[in-house]
PDB file of C-alpha atoms in Angstrom:
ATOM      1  CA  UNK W 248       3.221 -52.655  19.198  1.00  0.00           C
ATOM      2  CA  UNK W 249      -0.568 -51.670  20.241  1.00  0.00           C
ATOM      3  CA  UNK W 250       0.675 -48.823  21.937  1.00  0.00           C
ATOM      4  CA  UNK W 251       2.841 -47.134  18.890  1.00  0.00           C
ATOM      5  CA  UNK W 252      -0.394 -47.819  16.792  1.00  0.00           C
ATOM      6  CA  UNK W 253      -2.215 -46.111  18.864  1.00  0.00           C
ATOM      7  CA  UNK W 254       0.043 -43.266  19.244  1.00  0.00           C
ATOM      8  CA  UNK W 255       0.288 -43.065  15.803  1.00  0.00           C
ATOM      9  CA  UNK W 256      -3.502 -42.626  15.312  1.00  0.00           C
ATOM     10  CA  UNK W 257      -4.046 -40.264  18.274  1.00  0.00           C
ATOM     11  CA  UNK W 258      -1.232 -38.019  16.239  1.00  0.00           C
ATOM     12  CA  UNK W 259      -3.251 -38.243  12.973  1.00  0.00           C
ATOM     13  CA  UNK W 260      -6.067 -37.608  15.084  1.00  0.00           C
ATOM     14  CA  UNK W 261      -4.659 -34.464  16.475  1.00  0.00           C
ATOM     15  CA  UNK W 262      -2.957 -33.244  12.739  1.00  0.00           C
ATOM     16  CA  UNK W 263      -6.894 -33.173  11.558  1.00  0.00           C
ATOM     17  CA  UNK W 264      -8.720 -31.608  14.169  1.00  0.00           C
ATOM     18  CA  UNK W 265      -5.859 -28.900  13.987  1.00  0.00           C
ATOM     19  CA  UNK W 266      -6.208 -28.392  10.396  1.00  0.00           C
ATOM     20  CA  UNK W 267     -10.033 -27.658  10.865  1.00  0.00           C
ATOM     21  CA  UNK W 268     -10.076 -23.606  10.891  1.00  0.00           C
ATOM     22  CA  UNK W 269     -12.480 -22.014  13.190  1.00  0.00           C
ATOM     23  CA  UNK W 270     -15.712 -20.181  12.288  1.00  0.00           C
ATOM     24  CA  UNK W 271     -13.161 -16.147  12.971  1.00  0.00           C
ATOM     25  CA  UNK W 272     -10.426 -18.183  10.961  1.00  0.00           C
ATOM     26  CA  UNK W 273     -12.467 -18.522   7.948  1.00  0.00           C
ATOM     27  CA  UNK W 274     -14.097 -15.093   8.567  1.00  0.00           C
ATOM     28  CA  UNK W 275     -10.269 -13.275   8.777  1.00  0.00           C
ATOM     29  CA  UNK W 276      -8.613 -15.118   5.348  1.00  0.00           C
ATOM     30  CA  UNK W 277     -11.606 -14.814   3.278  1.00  0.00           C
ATOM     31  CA  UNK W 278     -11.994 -11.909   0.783  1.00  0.00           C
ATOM     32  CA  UNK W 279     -15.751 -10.497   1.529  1.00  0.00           C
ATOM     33  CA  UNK W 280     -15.448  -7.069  -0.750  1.00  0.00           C
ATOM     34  CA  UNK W 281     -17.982  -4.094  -0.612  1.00  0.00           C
ATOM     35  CA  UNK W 282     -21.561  -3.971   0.788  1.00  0.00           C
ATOM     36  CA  UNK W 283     -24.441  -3.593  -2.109  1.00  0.00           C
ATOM     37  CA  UNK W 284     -26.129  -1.937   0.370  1.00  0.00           C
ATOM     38  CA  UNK W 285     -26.031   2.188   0.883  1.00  0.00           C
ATOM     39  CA  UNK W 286     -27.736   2.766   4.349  1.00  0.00           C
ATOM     40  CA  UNK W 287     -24.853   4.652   5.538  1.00  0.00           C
ATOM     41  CA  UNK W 288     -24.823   6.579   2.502  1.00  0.00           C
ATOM     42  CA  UNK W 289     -27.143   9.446   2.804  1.00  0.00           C
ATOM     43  CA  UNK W 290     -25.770  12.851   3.927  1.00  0.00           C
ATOM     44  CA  UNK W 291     -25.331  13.816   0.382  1.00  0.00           C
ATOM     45  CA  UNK W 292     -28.533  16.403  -0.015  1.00  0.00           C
ATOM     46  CA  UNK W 293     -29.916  17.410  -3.905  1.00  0.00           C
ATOM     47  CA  UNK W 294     -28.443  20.507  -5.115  1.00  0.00           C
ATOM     48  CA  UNK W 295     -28.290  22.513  -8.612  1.00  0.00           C
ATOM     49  CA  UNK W 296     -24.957  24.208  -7.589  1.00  0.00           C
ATOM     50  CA  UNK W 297     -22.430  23.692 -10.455  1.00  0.00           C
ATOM     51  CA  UNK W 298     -19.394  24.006  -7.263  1.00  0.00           C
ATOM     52  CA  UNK W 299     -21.378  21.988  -5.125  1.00  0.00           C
ATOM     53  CA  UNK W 300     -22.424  19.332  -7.865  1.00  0.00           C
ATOM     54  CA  UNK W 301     -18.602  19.230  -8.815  1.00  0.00           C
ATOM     55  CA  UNK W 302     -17.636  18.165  -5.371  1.00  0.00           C
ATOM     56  CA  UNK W 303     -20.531  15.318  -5.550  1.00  0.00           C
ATOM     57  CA  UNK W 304     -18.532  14.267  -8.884  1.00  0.00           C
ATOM     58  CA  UNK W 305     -15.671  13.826  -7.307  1.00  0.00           C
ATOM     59  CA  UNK W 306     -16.476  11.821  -4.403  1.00  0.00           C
ATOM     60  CA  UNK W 307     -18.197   9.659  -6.479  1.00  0.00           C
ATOM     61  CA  UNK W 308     -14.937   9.057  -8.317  1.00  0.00           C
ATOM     62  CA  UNK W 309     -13.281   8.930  -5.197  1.00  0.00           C
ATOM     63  CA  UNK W 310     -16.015   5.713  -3.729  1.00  0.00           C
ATOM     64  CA  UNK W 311     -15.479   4.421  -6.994  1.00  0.00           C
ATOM     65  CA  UNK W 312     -11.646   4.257  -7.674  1.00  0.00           C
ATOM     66  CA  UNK W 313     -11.596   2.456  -3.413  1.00  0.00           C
ATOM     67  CA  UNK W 314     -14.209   0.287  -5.057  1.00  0.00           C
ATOM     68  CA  UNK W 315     -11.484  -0.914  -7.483  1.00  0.00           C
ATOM     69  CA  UNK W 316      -8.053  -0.611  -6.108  1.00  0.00           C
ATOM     70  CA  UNK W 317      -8.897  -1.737  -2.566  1.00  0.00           C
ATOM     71  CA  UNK W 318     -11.103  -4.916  -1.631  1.00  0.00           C
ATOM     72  CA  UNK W 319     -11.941  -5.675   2.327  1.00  0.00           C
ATOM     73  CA  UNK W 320     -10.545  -8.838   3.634  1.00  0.00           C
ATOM     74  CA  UNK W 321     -12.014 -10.352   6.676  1.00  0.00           C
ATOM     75  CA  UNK W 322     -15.060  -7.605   6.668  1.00  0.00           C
ATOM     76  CA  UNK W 323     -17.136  -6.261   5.013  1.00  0.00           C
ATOM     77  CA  UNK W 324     -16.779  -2.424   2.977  1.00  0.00           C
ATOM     78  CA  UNK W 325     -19.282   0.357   3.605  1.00  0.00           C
ATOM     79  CA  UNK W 326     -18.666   3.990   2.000  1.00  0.00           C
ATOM     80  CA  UNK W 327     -20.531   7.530   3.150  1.00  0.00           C
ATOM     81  CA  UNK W 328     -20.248  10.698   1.147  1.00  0.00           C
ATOM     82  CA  UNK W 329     -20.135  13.496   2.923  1.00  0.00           C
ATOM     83  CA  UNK W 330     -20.368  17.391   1.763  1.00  0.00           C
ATOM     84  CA  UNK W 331     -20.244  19.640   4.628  1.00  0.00           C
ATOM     85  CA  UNK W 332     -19.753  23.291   4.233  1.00  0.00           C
ATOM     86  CA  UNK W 333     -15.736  23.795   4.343  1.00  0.00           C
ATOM     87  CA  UNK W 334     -14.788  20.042   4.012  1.00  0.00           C
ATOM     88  CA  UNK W 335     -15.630  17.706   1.946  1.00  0.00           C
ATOM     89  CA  UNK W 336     -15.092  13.535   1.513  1.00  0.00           C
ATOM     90  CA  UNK W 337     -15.913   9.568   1.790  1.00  0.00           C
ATOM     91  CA  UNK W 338     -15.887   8.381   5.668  1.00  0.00           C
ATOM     92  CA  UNK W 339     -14.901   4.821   4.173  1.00  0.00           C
ATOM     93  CA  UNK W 340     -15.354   1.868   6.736  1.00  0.00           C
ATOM     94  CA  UNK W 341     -14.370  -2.346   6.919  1.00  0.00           C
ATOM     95  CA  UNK W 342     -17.239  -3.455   9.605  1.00  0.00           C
ATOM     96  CA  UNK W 343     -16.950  -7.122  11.473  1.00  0.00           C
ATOM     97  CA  UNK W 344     -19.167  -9.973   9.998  1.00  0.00           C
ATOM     98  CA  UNK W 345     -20.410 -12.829  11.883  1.00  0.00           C
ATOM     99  CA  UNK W 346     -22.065 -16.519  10.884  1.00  0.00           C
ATOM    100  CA  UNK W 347     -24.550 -15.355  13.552  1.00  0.00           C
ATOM    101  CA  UNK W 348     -28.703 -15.375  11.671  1.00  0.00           C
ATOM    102  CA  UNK W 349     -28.639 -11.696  12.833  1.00  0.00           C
ATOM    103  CA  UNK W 350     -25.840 -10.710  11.141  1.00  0.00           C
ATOM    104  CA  UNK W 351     -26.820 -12.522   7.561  1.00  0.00           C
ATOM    105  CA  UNK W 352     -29.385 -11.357   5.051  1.00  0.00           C
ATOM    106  CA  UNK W 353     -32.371 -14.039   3.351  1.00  0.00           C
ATOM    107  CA  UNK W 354     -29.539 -15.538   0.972  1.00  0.00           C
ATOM    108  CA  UNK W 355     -26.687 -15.788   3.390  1.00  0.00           C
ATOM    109  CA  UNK W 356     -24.547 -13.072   2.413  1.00  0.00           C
ATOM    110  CA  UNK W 357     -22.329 -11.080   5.429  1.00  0.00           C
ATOM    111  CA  UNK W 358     -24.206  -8.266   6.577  1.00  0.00           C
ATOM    112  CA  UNK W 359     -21.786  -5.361   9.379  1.00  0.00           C
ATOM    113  CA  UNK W 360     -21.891  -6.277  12.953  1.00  0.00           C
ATOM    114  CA  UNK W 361     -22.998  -3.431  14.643  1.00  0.00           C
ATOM    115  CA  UNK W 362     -20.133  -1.364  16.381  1.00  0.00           C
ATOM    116  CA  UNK W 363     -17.398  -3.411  15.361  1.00  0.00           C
ATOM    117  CA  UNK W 364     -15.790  -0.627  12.281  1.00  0.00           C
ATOM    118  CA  UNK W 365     -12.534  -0.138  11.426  1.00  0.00           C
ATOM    119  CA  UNK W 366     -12.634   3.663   9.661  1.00  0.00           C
ATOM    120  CA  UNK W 367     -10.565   5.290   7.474  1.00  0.00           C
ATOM    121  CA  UNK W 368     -11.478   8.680   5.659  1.00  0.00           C
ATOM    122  CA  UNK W 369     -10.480  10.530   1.942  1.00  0.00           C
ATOM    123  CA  UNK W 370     -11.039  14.110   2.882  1.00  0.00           C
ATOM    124  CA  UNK W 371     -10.640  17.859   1.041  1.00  0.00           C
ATOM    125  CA  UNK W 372     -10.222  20.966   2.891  1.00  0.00           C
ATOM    126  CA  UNK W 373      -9.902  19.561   5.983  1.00  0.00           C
ATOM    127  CA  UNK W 374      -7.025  19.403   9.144  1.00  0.00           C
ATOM    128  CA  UNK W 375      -7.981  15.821  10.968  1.00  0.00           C
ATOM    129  CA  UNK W 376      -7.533  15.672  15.133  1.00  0.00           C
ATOM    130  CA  UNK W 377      -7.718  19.874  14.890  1.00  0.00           C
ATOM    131  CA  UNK W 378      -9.998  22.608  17.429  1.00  0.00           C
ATOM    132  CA  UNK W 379     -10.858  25.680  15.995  1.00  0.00           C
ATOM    133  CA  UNK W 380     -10.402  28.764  17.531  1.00  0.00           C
ATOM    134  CA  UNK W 381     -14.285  30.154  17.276  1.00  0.00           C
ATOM    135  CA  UNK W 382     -13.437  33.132  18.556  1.00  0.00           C
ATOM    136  CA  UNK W 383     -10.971  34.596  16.796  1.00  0.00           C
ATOM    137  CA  UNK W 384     -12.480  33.099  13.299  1.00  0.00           C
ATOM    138  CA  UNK W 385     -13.903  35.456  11.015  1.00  0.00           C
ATOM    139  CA  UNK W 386     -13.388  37.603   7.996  1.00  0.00           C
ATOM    140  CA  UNK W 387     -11.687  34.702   5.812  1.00  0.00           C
ATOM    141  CA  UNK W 388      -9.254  34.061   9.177  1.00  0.00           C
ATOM    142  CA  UNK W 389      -9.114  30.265  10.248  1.00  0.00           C
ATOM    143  CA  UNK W 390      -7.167  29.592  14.153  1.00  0.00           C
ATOM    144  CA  UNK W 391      -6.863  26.109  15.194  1.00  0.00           C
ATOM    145  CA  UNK W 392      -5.060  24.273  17.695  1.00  0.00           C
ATOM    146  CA  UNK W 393      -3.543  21.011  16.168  1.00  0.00           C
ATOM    147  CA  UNK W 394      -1.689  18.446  18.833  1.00  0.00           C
ATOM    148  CA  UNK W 395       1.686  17.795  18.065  1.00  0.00           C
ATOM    149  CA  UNK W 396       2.615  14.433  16.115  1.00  0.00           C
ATOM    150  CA  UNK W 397       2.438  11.970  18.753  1.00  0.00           C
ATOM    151  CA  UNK W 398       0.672  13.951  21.429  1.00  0.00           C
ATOM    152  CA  UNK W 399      -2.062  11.890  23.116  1.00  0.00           C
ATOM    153  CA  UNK W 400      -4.715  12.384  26.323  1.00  0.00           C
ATOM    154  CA  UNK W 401      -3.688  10.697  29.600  1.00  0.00           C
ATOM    155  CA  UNK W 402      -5.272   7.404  29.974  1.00  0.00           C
ATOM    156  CA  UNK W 403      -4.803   4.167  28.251  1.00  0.00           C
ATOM    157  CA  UNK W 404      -5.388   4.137  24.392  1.00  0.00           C
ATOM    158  CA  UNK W 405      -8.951   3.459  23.275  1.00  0.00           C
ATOM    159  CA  UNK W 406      -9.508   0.637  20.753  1.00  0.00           C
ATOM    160  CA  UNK W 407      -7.980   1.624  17.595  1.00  0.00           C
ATOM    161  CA  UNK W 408      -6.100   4.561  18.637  1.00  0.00           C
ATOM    162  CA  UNK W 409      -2.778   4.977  18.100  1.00  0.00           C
ATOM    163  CA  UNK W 410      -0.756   4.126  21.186  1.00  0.00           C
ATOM    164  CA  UNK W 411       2.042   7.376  20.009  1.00  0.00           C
ATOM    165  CA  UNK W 412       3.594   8.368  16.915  1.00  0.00           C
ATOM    166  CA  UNK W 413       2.182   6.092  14.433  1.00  0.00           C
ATOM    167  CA  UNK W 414       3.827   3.566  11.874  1.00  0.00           C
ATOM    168  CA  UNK W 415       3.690   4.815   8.057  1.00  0.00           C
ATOM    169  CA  UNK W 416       4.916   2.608   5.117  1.00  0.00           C
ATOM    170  CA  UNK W 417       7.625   3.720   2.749  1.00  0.00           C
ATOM    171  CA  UNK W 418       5.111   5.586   0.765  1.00  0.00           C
ATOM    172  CA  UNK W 419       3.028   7.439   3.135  1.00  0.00           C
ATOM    173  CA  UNK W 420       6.068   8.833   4.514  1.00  0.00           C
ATOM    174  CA  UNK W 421       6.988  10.533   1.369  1.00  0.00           C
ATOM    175  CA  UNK W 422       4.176  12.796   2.387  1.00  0.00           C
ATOM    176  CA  UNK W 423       3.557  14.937   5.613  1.00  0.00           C
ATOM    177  CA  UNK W 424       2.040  12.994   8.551  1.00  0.00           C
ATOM    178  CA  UNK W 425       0.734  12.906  12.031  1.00  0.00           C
ATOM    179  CA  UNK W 426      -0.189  10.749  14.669  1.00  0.00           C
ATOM    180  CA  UNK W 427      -2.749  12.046  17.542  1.00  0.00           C
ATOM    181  CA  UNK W 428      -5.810  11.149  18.022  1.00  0.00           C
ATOM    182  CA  UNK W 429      -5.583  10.117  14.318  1.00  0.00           C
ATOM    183  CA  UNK W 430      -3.282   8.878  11.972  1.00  0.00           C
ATOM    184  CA  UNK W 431      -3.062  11.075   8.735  1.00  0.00           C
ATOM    185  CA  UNK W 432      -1.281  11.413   5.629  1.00  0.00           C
ATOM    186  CA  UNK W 433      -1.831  14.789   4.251  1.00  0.00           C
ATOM    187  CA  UNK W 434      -1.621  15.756   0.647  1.00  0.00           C
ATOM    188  CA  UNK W 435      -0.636  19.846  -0.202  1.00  0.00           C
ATOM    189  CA  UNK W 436       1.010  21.392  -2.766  1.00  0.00           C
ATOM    190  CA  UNK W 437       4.466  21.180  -2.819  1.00  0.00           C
ATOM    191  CA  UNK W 438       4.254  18.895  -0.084  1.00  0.00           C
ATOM    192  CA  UNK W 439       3.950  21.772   2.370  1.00  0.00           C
ATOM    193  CA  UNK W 440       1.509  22.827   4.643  1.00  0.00           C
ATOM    194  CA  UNK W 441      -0.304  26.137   3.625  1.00  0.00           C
ATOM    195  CA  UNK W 442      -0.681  27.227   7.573  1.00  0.00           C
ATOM    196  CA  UNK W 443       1.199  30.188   9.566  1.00  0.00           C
ATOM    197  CA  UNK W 444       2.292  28.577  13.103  1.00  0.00           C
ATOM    198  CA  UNK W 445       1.491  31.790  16.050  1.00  0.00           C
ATOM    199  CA  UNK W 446       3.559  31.645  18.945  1.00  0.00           C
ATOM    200  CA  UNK W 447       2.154  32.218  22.353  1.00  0.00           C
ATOM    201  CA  UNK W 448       2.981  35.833  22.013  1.00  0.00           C
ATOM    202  CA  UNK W 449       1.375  35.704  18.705  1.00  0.00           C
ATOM    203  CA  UNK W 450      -1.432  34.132  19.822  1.00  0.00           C
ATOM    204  CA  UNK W 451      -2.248  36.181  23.060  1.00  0.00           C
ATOM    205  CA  UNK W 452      -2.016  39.393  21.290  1.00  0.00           C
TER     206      UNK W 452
END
């Protein structure tokens, strides 16, 4: 009789100290949003172009609609706007968060663990995981070499990078995508790429 007792308690025992999630458990089911905080936020430079301001007004629309439609679970959101010359867009980012004092600010809220980002970008004019051809661009004439959809280097994957051709849901496959050394889901008119493929021939002459 002692001994089922005891059994009985070491299995209660065991049920509680198993229901007792871990300090990463917590971190991964809880919903920790967007950073109030916009350090990584600063390659947008003052201008008085009306184009250039335009662009600004729509990547602030763009940070604002992820704001709203998407909220980070199990890290913590971060957003930079950036307006380069061609391209344009918001390098949007879900960093790590830790208990650790380091990694907290004066009233305990989650601030991003250095080096530990999962990216993801919004951008305009631009081909992702492409090398321009510098010397044959010119004159309103844009080469570039663009690896094939599930082309990658020798060598084991890095983190994060897709191991081949990448998995798309139902939706992103309506549109045109490729897996290299990124995975992208490109939006065009008509849902075609507006680029001229050369062939070697091409290309050499």
């Amino acid at each position: 009789m002692k001994q089922v007792f005891l059994s009985i308690i070491v299995c209660l025992l065991t049920s509680v100290v198993h229901a007792q999630p871990t300090a990463d458990q917590r971190i991964e089911d809880s919903v920790i949003g967007w950073w109030n905080n916009n350090r990584f936020d600063k390659n947008i430079k003052p201008t008085t172009d009306p184009v250039q301001l335009k662009r600004i007004a729509q990547l602030d629309k763009l940070v604002d609609w992820m704001k709203k439609s998407y909220t980070p679970v199990g890290g913590i959101g971060t957003s930079s706007r950036e307006n380069r010359k061609v391209y344009y867009g918001v390098r949007f980012g879900v960093w790590g968060v830790a208990y650790g004092s380091e990694w907290v600010d004066e009233k305990g809220h989650f601030k991003p663990v250095a080096e530990e980002i999962t990216p993801f970008g919004v951008y305009f004019n631009m081909i992702p995981a492409s090398y321009p051809v510098n010397f044959l661009n010119g004159n309103g004439d844009f080469y570039f070499v663009w690896p094939k959809d599930g082309f990658r280097l020798s060598g084991p994957p890095r983190e994060g990078e897709p191991k081949g051709k990448g998995e798309f849901s139902r939706q992103q496959k309506k549109y045109i995508t490729n897996s290299n050394e990124s995975q992208v889901v490109m939006l065009a008119p008509d849902n075609k790429l507006p680029f001229v493929q050369l062939t070697r021939r091409e290309y050499l002459d």
